[in-house]
mmCIF file of C-alpha atoms and ligand atoms in Angstrom:
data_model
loop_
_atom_site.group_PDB
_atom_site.id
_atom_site.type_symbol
_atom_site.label_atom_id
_atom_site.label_comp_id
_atom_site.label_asym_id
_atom_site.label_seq_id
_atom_site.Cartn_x
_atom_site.Cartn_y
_atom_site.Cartn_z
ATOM 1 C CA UNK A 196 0.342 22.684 39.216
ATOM 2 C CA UNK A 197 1.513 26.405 39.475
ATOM 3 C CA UNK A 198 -0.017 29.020 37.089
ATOM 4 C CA UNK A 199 2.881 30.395 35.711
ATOM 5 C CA UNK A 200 3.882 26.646 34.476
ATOM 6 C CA UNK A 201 0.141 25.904 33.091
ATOM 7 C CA UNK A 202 0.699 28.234 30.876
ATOM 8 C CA UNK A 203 4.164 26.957 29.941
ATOM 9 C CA UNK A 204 2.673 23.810 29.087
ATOM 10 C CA UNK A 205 1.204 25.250 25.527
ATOM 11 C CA UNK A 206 1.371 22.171 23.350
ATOM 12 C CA UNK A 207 0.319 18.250 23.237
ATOM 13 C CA UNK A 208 0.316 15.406 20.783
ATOM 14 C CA UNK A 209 -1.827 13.088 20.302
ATOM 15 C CA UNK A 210 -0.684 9.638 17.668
ATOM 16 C CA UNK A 211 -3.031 8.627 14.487
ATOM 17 C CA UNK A 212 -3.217 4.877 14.829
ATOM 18 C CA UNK A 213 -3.593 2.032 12.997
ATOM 19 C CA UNK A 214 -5.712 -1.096 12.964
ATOM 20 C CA UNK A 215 -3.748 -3.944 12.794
ATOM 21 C CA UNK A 216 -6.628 -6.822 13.319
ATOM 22 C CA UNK A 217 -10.200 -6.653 14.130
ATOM 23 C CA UNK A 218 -12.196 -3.578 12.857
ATOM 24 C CA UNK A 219 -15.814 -3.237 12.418
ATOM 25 C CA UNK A 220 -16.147 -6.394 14.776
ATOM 26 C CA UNK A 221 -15.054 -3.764 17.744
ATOM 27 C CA UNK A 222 -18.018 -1.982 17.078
ATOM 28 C CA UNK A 223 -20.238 -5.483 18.068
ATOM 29 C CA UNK A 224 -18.478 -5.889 21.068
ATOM 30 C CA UNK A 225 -15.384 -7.907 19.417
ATOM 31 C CA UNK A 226 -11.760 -7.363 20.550
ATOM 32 C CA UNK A 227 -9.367 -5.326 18.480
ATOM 33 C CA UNK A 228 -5.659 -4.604 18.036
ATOM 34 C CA UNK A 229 -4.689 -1.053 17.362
ATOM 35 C CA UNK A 230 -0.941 0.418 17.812
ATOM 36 C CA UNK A 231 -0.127 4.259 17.504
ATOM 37 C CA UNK A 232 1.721 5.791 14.454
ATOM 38 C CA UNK A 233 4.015 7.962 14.539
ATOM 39 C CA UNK A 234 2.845 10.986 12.585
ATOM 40 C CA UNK A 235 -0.103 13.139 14.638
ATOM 41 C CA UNK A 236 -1.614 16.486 15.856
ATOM 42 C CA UNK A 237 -0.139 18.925 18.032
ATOM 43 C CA UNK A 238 -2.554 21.065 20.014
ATOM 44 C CA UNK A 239 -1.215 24.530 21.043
ATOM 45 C CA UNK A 240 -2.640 26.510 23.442
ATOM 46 C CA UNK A 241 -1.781 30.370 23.844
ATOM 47 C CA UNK A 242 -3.144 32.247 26.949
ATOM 48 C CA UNK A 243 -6.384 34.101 26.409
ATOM 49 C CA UNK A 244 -9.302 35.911 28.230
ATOM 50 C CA UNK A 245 -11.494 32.409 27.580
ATOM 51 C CA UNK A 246 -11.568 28.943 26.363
ATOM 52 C CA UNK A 247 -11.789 28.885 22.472
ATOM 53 C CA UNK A 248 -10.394 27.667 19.146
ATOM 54 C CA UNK A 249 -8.580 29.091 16.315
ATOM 55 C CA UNK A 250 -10.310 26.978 13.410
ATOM 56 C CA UNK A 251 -8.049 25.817 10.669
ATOM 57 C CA UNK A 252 -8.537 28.135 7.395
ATOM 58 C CA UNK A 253 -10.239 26.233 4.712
ATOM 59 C CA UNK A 254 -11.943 24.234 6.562
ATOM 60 C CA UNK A 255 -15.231 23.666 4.408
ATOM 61 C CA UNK A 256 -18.244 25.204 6.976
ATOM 62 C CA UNK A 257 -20.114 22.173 8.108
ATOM 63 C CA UNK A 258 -16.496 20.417 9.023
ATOM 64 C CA UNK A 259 -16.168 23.560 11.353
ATOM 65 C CA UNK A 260 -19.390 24.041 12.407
ATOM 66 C CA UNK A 261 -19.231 20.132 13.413
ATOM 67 C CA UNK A 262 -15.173 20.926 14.885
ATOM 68 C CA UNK A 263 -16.413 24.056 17.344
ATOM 69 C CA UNK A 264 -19.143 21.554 18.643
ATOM 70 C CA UNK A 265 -16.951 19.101 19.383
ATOM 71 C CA UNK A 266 -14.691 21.704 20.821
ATOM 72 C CA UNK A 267 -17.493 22.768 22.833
ATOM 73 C CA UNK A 268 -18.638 19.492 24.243
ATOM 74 C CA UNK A 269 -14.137 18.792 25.358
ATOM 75 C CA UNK A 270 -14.239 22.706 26.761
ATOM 76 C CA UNK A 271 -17.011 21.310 29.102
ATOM 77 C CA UNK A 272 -15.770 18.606 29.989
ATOM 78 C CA UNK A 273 -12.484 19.920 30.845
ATOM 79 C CA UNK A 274 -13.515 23.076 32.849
ATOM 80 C CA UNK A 275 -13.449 25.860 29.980
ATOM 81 C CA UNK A 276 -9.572 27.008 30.905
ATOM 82 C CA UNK A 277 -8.830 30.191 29.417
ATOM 83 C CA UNK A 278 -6.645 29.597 27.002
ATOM 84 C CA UNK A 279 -7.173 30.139 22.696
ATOM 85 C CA UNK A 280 -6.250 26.614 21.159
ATOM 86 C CA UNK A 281 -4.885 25.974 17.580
ATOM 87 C CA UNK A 282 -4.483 22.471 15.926
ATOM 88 C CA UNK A 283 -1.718 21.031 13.156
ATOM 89 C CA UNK A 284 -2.205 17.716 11.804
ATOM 90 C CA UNK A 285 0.601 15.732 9.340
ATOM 91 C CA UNK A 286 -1.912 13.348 9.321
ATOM 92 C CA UNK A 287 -3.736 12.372 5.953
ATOM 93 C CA UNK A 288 -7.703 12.931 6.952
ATOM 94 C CA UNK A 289 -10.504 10.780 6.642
ATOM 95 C CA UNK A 290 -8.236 7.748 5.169
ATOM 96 C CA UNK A 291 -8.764 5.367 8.534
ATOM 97 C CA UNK A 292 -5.696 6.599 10.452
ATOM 98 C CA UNK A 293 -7.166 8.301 13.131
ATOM 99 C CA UNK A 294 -7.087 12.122 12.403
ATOM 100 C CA UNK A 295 -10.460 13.059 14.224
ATOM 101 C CA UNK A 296 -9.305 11.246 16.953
ATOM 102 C CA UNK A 297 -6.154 12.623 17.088
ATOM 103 C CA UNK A 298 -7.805 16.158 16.953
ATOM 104 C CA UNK A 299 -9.747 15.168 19.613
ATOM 105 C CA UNK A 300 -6.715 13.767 22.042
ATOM 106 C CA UNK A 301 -4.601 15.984 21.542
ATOM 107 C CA UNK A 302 -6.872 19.191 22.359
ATOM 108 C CA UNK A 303 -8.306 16.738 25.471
ATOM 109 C CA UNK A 304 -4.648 16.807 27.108
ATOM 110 C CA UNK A 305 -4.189 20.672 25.800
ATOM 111 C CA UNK A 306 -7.097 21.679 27.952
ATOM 112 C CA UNK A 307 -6.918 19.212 30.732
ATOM 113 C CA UNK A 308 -3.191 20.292 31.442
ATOM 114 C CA UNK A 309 -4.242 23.960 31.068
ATOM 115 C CA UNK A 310 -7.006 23.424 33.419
ATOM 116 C CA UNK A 311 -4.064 21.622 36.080
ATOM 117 C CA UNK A 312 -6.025 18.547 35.672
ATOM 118 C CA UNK A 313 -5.094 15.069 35.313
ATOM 119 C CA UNK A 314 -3.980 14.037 32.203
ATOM 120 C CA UNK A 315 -3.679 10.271 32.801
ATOM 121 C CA UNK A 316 -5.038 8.017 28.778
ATOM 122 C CA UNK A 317 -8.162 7.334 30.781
ATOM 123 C CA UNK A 318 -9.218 10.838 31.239
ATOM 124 C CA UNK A 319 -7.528 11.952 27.944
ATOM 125 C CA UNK A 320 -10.013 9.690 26.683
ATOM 126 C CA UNK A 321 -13.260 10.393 28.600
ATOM 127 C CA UNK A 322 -12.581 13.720 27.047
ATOM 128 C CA UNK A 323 -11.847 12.728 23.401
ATOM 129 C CA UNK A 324 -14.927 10.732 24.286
ATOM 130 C CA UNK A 325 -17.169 14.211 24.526
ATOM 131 C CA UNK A 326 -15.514 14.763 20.935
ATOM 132 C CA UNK A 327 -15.434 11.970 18.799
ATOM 133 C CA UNK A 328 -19.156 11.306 19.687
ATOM 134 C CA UNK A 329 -19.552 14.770 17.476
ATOM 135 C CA UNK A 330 -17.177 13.643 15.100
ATOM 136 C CA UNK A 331 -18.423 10.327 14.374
ATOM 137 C CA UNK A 332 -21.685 9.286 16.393
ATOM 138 C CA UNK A 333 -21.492 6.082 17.924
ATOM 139 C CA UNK A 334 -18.047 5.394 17.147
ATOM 140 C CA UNK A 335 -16.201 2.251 19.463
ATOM 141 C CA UNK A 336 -14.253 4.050 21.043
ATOM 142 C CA UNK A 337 -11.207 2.341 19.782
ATOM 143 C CA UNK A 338 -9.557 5.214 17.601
ATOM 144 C CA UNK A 339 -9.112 7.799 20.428
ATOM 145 C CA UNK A 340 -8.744 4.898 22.806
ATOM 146 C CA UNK A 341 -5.347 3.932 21.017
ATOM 147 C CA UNK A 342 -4.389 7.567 20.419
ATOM 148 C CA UNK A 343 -4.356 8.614 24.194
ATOM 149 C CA UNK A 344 -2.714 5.493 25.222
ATOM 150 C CA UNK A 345 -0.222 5.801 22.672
ATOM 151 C CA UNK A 346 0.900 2.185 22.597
ATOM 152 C CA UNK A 347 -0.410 -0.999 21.048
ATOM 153 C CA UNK A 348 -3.179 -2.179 22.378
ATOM 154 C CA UNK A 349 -6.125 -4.663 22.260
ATOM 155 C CA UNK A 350 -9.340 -3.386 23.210
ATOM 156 C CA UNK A 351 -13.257 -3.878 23.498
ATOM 157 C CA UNK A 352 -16.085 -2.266 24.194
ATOM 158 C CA UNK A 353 -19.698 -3.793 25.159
ATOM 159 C CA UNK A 354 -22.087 -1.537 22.726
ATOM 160 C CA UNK A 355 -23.486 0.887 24.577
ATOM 161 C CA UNK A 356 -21.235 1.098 27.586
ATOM 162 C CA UNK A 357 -19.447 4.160 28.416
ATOM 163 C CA UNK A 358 -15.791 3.205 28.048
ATOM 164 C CA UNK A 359 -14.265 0.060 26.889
ATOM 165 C CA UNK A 360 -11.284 -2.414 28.010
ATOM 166 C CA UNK A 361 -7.662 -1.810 26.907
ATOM 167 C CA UNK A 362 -4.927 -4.415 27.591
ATOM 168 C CA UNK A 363 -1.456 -2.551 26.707
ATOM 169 C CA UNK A 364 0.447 -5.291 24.340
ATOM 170 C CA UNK A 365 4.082 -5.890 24.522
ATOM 171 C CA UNK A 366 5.873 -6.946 21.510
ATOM 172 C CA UNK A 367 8.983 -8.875 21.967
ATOM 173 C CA UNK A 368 10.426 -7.902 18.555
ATOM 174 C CA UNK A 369 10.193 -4.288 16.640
ATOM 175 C CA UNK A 370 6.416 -4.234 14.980
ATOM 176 C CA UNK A 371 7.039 -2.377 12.043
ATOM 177 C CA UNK A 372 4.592 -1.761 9.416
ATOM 178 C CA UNK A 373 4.014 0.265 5.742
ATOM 179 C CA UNK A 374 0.883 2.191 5.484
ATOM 180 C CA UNK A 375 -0.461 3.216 2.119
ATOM 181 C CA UNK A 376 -2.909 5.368 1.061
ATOM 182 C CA UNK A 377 -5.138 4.414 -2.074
ATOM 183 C CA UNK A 378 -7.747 7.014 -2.175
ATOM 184 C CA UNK A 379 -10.547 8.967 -1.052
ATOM 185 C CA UNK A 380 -12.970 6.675 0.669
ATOM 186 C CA UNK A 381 -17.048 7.296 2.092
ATOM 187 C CA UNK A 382 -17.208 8.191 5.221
ATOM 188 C CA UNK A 383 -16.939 5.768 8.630
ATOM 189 C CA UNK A 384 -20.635 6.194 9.865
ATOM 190 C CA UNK A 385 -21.575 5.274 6.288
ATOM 191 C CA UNK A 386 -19.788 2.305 5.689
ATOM 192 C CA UNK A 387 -20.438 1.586 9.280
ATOM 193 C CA UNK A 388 -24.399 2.036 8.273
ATOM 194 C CA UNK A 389 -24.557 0.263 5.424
ATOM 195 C CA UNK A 390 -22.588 -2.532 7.134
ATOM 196 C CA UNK A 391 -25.054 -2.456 9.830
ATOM 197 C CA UNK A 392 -28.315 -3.172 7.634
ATOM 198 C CA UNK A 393 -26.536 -6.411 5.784
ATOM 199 C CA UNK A 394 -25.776 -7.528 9.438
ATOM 200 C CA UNK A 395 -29.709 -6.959 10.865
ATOM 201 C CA UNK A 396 -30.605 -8.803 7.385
ATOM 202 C CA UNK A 397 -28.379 -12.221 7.742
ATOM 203 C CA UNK A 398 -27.453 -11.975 11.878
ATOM 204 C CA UNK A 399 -26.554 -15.360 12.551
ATOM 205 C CA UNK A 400 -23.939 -15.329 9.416
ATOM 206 C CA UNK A 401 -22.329 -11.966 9.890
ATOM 207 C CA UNK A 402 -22.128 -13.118 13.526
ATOM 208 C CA UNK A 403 -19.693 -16.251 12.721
ATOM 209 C CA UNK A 404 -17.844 -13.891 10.702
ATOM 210 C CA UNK A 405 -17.208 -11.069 13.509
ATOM 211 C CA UNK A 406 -16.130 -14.519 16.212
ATOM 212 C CA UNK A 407 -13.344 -15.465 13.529
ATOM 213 C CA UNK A 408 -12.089 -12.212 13.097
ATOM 214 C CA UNK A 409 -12.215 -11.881 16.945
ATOM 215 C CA UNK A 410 -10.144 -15.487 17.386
ATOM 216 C CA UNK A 411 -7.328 -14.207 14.857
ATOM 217 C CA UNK A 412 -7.501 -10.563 17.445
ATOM 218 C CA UNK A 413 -6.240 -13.028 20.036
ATOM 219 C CA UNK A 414 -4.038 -14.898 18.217
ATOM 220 C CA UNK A 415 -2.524 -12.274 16.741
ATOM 221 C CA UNK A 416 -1.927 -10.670 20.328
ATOM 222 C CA UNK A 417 -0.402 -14.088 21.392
ATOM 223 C CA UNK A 418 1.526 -14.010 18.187
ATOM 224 C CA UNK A 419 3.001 -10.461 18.547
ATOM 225 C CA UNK A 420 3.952 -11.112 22.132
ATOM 226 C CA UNK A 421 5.548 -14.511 21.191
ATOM 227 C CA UNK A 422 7.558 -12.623 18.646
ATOM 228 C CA UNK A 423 6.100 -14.717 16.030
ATOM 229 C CA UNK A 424 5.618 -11.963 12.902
ATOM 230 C CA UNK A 425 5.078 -14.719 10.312
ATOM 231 C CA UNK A 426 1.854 -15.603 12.574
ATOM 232 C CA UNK A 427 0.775 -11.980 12.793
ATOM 233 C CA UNK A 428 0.953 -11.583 9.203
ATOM 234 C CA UNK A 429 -0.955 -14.482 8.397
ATOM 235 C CA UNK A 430 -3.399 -13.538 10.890
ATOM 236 C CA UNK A 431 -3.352 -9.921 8.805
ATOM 237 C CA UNK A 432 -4.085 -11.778 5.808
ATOM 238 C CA UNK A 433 -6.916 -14.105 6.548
ATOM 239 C CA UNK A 434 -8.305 -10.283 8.424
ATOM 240 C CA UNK A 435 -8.767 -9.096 5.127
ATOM 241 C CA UNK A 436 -10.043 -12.360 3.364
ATOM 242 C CA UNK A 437 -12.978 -12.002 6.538
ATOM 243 C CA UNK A 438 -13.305 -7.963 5.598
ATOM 244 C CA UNK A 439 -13.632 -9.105 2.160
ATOM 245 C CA UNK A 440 -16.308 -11.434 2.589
ATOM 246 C CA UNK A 441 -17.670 -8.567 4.758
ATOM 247 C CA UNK A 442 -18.234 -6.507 1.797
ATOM 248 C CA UNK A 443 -15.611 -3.774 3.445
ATOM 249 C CA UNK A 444 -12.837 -4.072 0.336
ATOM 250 C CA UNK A 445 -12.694 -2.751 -3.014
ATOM 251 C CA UNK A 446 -10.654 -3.454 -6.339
ATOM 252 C CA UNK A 447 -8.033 -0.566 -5.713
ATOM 253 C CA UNK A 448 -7.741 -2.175 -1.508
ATOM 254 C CA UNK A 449 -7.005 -5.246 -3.063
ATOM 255 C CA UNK A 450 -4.944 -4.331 -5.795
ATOM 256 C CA UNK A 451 -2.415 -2.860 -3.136
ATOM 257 C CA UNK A 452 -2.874 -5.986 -0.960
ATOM 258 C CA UNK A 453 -1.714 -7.807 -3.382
ATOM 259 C CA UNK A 454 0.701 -6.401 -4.571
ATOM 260 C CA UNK A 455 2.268 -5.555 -1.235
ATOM 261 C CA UNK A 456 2.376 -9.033 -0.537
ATOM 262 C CA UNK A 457 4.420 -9.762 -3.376
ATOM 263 C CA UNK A 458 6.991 -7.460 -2.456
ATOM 264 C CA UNK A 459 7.752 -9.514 0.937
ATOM 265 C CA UNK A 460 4.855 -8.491 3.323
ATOM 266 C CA UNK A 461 4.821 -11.267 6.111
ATOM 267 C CA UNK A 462 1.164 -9.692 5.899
ATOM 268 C CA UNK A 463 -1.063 -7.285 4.400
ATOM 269 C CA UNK A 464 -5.000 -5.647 4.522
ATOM 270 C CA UNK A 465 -7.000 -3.353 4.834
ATOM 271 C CA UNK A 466 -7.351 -0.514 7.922
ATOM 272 C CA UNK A 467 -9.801 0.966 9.451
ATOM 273 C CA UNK A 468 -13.546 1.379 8.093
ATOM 274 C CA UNK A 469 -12.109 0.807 4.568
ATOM 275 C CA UNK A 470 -15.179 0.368 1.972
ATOM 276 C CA UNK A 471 -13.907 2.227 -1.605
ATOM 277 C CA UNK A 472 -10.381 3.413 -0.486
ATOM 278 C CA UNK A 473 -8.653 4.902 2.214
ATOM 279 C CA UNK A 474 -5.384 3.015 3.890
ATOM 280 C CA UNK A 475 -3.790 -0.460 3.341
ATOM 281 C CA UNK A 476 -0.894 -1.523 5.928
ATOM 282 C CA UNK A 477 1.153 -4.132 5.705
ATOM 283 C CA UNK A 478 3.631 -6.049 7.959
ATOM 284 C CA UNK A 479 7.701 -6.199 6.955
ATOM 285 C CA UNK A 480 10.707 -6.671 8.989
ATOM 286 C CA UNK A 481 12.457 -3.679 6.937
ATOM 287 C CA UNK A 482 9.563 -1.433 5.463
ATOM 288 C CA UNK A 483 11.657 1.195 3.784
ATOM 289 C CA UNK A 484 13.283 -0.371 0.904
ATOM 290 C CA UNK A 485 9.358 -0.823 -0.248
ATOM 291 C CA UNK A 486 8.497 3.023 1.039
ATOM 292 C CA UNK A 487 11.300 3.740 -0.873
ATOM 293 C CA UNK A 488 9.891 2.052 -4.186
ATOM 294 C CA UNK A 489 6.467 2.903 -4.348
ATOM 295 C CA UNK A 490 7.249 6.697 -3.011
ATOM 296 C CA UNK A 491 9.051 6.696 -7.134
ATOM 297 C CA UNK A 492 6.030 5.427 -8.110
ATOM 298 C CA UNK A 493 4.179 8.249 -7.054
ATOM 299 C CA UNK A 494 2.167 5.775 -4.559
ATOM 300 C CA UNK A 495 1.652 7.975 -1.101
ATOM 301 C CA UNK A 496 2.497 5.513 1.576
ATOM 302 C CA UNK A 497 5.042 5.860 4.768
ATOM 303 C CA UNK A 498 6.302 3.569 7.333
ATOM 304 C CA UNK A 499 5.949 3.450 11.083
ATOM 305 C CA UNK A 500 6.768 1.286 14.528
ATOM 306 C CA UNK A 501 3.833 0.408 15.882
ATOM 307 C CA UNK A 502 5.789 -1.125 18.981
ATOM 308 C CA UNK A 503 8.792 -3.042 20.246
ATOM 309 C CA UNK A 504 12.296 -2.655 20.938
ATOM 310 C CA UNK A 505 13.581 0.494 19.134
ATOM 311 C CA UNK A 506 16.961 0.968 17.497
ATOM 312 C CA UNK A 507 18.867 3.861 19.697
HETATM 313 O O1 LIG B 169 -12.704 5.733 11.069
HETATM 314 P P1 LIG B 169 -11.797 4.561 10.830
HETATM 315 O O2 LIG B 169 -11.588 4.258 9.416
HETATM 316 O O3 LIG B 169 -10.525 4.652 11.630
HETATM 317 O O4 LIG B 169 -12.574 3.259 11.389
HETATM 318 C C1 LIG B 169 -12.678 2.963 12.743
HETATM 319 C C2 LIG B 169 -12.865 1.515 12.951
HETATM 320 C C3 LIG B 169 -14.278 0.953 12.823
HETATM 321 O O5 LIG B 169 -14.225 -0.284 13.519
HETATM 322 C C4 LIG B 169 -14.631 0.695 11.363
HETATM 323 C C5 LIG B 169 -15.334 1.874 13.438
HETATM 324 C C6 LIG B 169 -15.297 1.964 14.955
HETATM 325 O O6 LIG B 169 -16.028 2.814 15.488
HETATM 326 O O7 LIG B 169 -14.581 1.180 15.602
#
């Protein structure tokens, strides 16, 4: 690519996502369905003497300190082009919808593109890799993964490999979902953690539980690409029953599952680490009447395709 049109090229996007089925058992090796939302980061780059970042004002010191290492470690890994690099999000942090990894994508293709490198989802993500690894520590991979992709998609990764599997799923019919956020929540690596010493405890029983959740993963695939939403959303709900029994939901998680479901969700749980708050989605063929009620409410939730035909 030329010079002059490197440097045209100042801005990229990168999706939040969503976890439709099969978190936490990703990070054992289990398959999972994720599909890309809507709202993001944007990544601008502005021509400069070197590589560096314009960290967002505010930002409490040790979220920086840990934002201009992962900067760092994507800078490397890209080729340090000279450009300055500033990030906007409209994405609600730390509530299980991807921000990090959105940061992290969407400054991957910034700085691949202004390097005139390729900026295909697989090196997007080796990238975001080099990022999210600062972000979040061992992390599966999935969140970035689904983000540089920017389509639905069921993927797995074998613990401790490099990168994982992603099979792109089609849906035959629009896959539209409400996401609502009921809280502040801990922190992924902790409920991760603490997740992690009940499994090394009781192995063989928190095993059985990650193999269901990873049968309704592929049933829900075969499900979304038979067009068969009341399947999905069962599939959805009996997710949440497993994260439940899991020790992963909480009375305020539940008290929106519920109550989502008796508003007409074909399907509703949990996303993402989940643990005392953070983001519940549920499945509807027509999510905005609902947006529309709990947004008088004073409830902060939104709707989004996740994939499927879209209306022109
Ligand atoms: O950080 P969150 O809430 O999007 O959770 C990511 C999903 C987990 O499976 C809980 C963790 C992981 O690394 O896959």
């Amino acid at each position: 690519m030329a010079k002059a049109a490197r440097e045209a090229e100042s801005s990229a996007f990168a999706s939040g996502k969503v976890i439709l089925l099969g978190e936490h058992g990703v990070v054992y090796g289990h398959p999972a369905l994720a599909g890309p939302l809507s709202w993001g980061v944007t990544a601008k780059g502005a021509p400069a003497k070197a590589c560096g970042l314009s960290v967002p004002k505010g930002l409490p010191s040790a979220h920086a300190k840990q934002l201009k290492r992962a900067f760092e470690a994507a800078a490397e890994a890209a080729g340090h082009p000279a450009v300055k690099v500033s990030v906007e999000s409209d994405l609600p942090a730390s509530m299980g919808l991807g921000s990090s990894a959105a940061v992290a994508v969407s400054i991957a293709r910034l700085l691949l593109s202004a390097s005139g490198r390729k900026t295909s989802p697989r090196e997007v993500e080796r990238v975001a890799f080099a990022m999210e690894r600062e972000f979040h520590g061992t992390p599966s991979g999935i969140d970035h993964t689904c983000s540089a992709y920017g389509e639905l998609i069921q993927y797995r990764k074998k613990p401790g490999a490099d990168a994982g599997s992603v099979r792109v799923v089609e849906s035959k019919r629009p896959l539209k979902i409400l996401v609502a956020l009921v809280g502040e929540r801990s922190p992924t690596k902790a409920t991760v953690g603490a997740l992690r010493e009940r499994q090394a405890r009781y192995p063989a029983r928190y095993r059985r539980l990650f193999e269901e959740i990873a049968n309704l993963v592929k049933e829900g695939t075969s499900a979304i690409e038979a067009g068969d939403l009341d399947a999905l959303g069962d599939a959805m709900n009996i997710n949440h029953g497993l994260l439940s029994a899991l020790g992963l939901s909480s009375q305020r998680i539940d008290d929106m599952v519920y109550r989502l479901r008796r508003m007409g969700a074909l399907g509703a749980k949990l996303t993402g680490a989940g643990g005392d708050g953070g983001a519940v989605i549920a499945l509807f063929l027509e999510p905005e009447p609902t947006v529309a009620k709990l947004t008088r409410e004073g409830i902060t939730c939104f709707s989004s395709q996740l994939a499927g035909p879209r209306a022109l």
